[in-house]
PDB file of C-alpha atoms in Angstrom:
ATOM      1  CA  MET A   1      -4.990  -9.185 -15.945  1.00 52.00           C
ATOM      2  CA  ALA A   2      -1.574 -10.351 -16.097  1.00 59.00           C
ATOM      3  CA  ASP A   3      -1.863 -11.812 -19.459  1.00 64.00           C
ATOM      4  CA  VAL A   4      -3.424  -9.369 -21.399  1.00 66.00           C
ATOM      5  CA  ASP A   5      -2.521  -9.158 -25.300  1.00 75.00           C
ATOM      6  CA  LEU A   6      -2.611  -6.192 -27.788  1.00 80.00           C
ATOM      7  CA  ILE A   7      -3.865  -6.483 -31.333  1.00 85.00           C
ATOM      8  CA  LYS A   8      -1.349  -4.179 -33.685  1.00 85.00           C
ATOM      9  CA  ASP A   9      -3.401  -2.467 -35.566  1.00 88.00           C
ATOM     10  CA  GLY A  10      -6.787  -3.826 -34.594  1.00 88.00           C
ATOM     11  CA  ALA A  11     -10.184  -2.969 -35.268  1.00 89.00           C
ATOM     12  CA  VAL A  12     -13.570  -3.272 -33.954  1.00 89.00           C
ATOM     13  CA  ALA A  13     -16.788  -3.732 -35.786  1.00 91.00           C
ATOM     14  CA  VAL A  14     -19.827  -2.608 -33.978  1.00 90.00           C
ATOM     15  CA  ALA A  15     -23.279  -3.561 -35.369  1.00 91.00           C
ATOM     16  CA  ASP A  16     -26.642  -2.228 -34.028  1.00 89.00           C
ATOM     17  CA  GLY A  17     -25.207  -0.819 -31.060  1.00 85.00           C
ATOM     18  CA  GLN A  18     -23.421  -4.305 -30.246  1.00 86.00           C
ATOM     19  CA  ILE A  19     -19.055  -4.908 -30.257  1.00 87.00           C
ATOM     20  CA  VAL A  20     -19.656  -8.112 -33.144  1.00 90.00           C
ATOM     21  CA  ALA A  21     -15.508  -8.399 -33.785  1.00 90.00           C
ATOM     22  CA  VAL A  22     -12.619  -7.674 -32.801  1.00 88.00           C
ATOM     23  CA  GLY A  23      -8.929  -8.370 -34.537  1.00 89.00           C
ATOM     24  CA  PRO A  24      -6.664  -7.075 -37.284  1.00 91.00           C
ATOM     25  CA  THR A  25      -8.169  -4.286 -39.346  1.00 91.00           C
ATOM     26  CA  ALA A  26      -7.816  -6.020 -42.688  1.00 93.00           C
ATOM     27  CA  GLU A  27      -9.446  -8.884 -41.389  1.00 94.00           C
ATOM     28  CA  LEU A  28     -12.566  -6.906 -40.246  1.00 92.00           C
ATOM     29  CA  ARG A  29     -12.454  -4.775 -43.579  1.00 91.00           C
ATOM     30  CA  ALA A  30     -12.623  -7.849 -45.730  1.00 94.00           C
ATOM     31  CA  ALA A  31     -15.925  -9.281 -43.391  1.00 94.00           C
ATOM     32  CA  TYR A  32     -17.605  -6.018 -42.645  1.00 92.00           C
ATOM     33  CA  THR A  33     -18.293  -3.016 -44.629  1.00 89.00           C
ATOM     34  CA  ALA A  34     -18.441   0.072 -42.556  1.00 84.00           C
ATOM     35  CA  GLU A  35     -20.856   2.480 -42.339  1.00 84.00           C
ATOM     36  CA  GLN A  36     -18.548   5.017 -40.292  1.00 85.00           C
ATOM     37  CA  MET A  37     -15.017   4.602 -39.538  1.00 84.00           C
ATOM     38  CA  ILE A  38     -13.349   6.514 -36.106  1.00 86.00           C
ATOM     39  CA  ASP A  39      -9.621   6.381 -36.421  1.00 84.00           C
ATOM     40  CA  ALA A  40      -7.972   5.458 -33.051  1.00 85.00           C
ATOM     41  CA  ALA A  41      -4.586   5.329 -34.554  1.00 83.00           C
ATOM     42  CA  GLY A  42      -2.110   5.601 -31.549  1.00 82.00           C
ATOM     43  CA  LYS A  43      -4.960   5.380 -29.153  1.00 81.00           C
ATOM     44  CA  VAL A  44      -5.659   2.238 -27.063  1.00 79.00           C
ATOM     45  CA  VAL A  45      -9.840   0.903 -27.436  1.00 79.00           C
ATOM     46  CA  CYS A  46     -10.652  -1.359 -24.644  1.00 74.00           C
ATOM     47  CA  PRO A  47     -14.670  -2.409 -25.021  1.00 61.00           C
ATOM     48  CA  GLY A  48     -14.196  -4.712 -22.648  1.00 66.00           C
ATOM     49  CA  PHE A  49     -13.244  -2.738 -19.901  1.00 63.00           C
ATOM     50  CA  VAL A  50     -16.646  -1.056 -19.449  1.00 64.00           C
ATOM     51  CA  GLU A  51     -17.333   0.283 -15.983  1.00 66.00           C
ATOM     52  CA  PRO A  52     -20.625   1.920 -15.384  1.00 65.00           C
ATOM     53  CA  HIS A  53     -20.391   3.228 -12.076  1.00 71.00           C
ATOM     54  CA  THR A  54     -17.944   6.112 -10.851  1.00 76.00           C
ATOM     55  CA  HIS A  55     -17.342   8.549  -8.106  1.00 84.00           C
ATOM     56  CA  VAL A  56     -16.998  12.317  -9.130  1.00 89.00           C
ATOM     57  CA  VAL A  57     -16.107  13.329  -5.883  1.00 92.00           C
ATOM     58  CA  PHE A  58     -12.737  12.208  -4.449  1.00 91.00           C
ATOM     59  CA  ALA A  59      -9.655  12.647  -3.620  1.00 93.00           C
ATOM     60  CA  GLY A  60      -6.186  10.663  -4.069  1.00 88.00           C
ATOM     61  CA  ASP A  61      -6.165   8.287  -6.728  1.00 87.00           C
ATOM     62  CA  ARG A  62      -5.070   4.806  -7.456  1.00 88.00           C
ATOM     63  CA  VAL A  63      -2.983   4.841 -10.316  1.00 89.00           C
ATOM     64  CA  ASP A  64      -0.483   2.934  -9.052  1.00 91.00           C
ATOM     65  CA  GLU A  65      -2.546   0.490  -7.833  1.00 92.00           C
ATOM     66  CA  PHE A  66      -3.781  -0.332 -11.379  1.00 89.00           C
ATOM     67  CA  GLU A  67      -0.518  -0.735 -12.816  1.00 91.00           C
ATOM     68  CA  LEU A  68      -0.141  -3.572 -10.079  1.00 94.00           C
ATOM     69  CA  ARG A  69      -3.073  -5.157 -10.492  1.00 91.00           C
ATOM     70  CA  VAL A  70      -2.124  -5.123 -14.213  1.00 91.00           C
ATOM     71  CA  LYS A  71       1.323  -7.178 -13.476  1.00 93.00           C
ATOM     72  CA  GLY A  72      -0.183  -9.464 -11.531  1.00 93.00           C
ATOM     73  CA  THR A  73      -0.384  -8.164  -7.639  1.00 95.00           C
ATOM     74  CA  SER A  74      -3.258  -9.327  -6.061  1.00 93.00           C
ATOM     75  CA  TYR A  75      -6.348  -6.468  -4.399  1.00 91.00           C
ATOM     76  CA  GLN A  76      -4.863  -8.205  -0.860  1.00 93.00           C
ATOM     77  CA  GLU A  77      -1.377  -7.794  -1.465  1.00 95.00           C
ATOM     78  CA  ILE A  78      -2.018  -4.072  -2.453  1.00 95.00           C
ATOM     79  CA  MET A  79      -4.266  -3.346   0.491  1.00 93.00           C
ATOM     80  CA  ALA A  80      -1.936  -4.965   3.132  1.00 94.00           C
ATOM     81  CA  ALA A  81       0.631  -2.282   1.699  1.00 93.00           C
ATOM     82  CA  GLY A  82      -1.686   0.088   2.393  1.00 91.00           C
ATOM     83  CA  GLY A  83      -3.352   0.670  -0.555  1.00 92.00           C
ATOM     84  CA  GLY A  84      -6.990  -0.087  -1.715  1.00 90.00           C
ATOM     85  CA  ILE A  85     -10.195   1.695  -0.962  1.00 88.00           C
ATOM     86  CA  VAL A  86      -9.218   2.556   2.103  1.00 88.00           C
ATOM     87  CA  SER A  87      -6.160   5.021   0.875  1.00 91.00           C
ATOM     88  CA  THR A  88      -8.513   6.724  -1.310  1.00 90.00           C
ATOM     89  CA  THR A  89     -11.241   6.866   1.238  1.00 91.00           C
ATOM     90  CA  THR A  90      -8.450   8.247   3.858  1.00 93.00           C
ATOM     91  CA  ALA A  91      -7.480  10.731   1.343  1.00 94.00           C
ATOM     92  CA  VAL A  92     -11.379  11.826   0.845  1.00 94.00           C
ATOM     93  CA  ARG A  93     -11.745  11.952   4.924  1.00 96.00           C
ATOM     94  CA  GLN A  94      -8.625  14.295   5.023  1.00 97.00           C
ATOM     95  CA  ALA A  95      -9.604  16.661   2.088  1.00 97.00           C
ATOM     96  CA  SER A  96     -11.441  19.849   2.454  1.00 97.00           C
ATOM     97  CA  VAL A  97     -14.428  20.452   0.971  1.00 97.00           C
ATOM     98  CA  GLU A  98     -12.763  23.450  -1.228  1.00 97.00           C
ATOM     99  CA  GLN A  99      -9.806  20.793  -2.111  1.00 97.00           C
ATOM    100  CA  LEU A 100     -12.849  18.278  -3.236  1.00 96.00           C
ATOM    101  CA  VAL A 101     -14.626  21.303  -5.228  1.00 96.00           C
ATOM    102  CA  ALA A 102     -11.270  22.363  -6.929  1.00 96.00           C
ATOM    103  CA  GLU A 103     -10.684  18.516  -7.853  1.00 94.00           C
ATOM    104  CA  THR A 104     -14.276  17.871  -9.044  1.00 95.00           C
ATOM    105  CA  ARG A 105     -14.976  21.142 -10.965  1.00 96.00           C
ATOM    106  CA  PRO A 106     -12.172  19.308 -13.948  1.00 95.00           C
ATOM    107  CA  ARG A 107     -13.598  15.948 -13.646  1.00 91.00           C
ATOM    108  CA  LEU A 108     -17.536  17.596 -13.954  1.00 92.00           C
ATOM    109  CA  ASP A 109     -15.746  19.829 -16.733  1.00 93.00           C
ATOM    110  CA  ALA A 110     -14.741  16.961 -19.157  1.00 91.00           C
ATOM    111  CA  MET A 111     -17.693  14.897 -18.265  1.00 86.00           C
ATOM    112  CA  LEU A 112     -19.962  17.521 -19.719  1.00 88.00           C
ATOM    113  CA  ALA A 113     -17.517  18.436 -22.924  1.00 81.00           C
TER     114      ALA A 113
END
């Protein structure tokens, strides 16, 4: 994950629900005819980062750890520093039911929006 490339003015071509090409917009426009275009200017599109499972009810977060992983820190190093799954498991165990409900409601609302 430390070797991440960006495609400036990039595009994603999809046919029959499958990603068929990723590359510069000019190249994909020349190769494919679009039935629908979604303007993602100023956004990040990560079609390869599909992770279908989630835990809606949780406490704490590991945003800082994601940044460390992108920079090349190993999961073992993160765990040795007190992070990883143990940190969020501990946060869930320490949270009250009221806190878990309060933190979960906005997530559910966003998923159902």
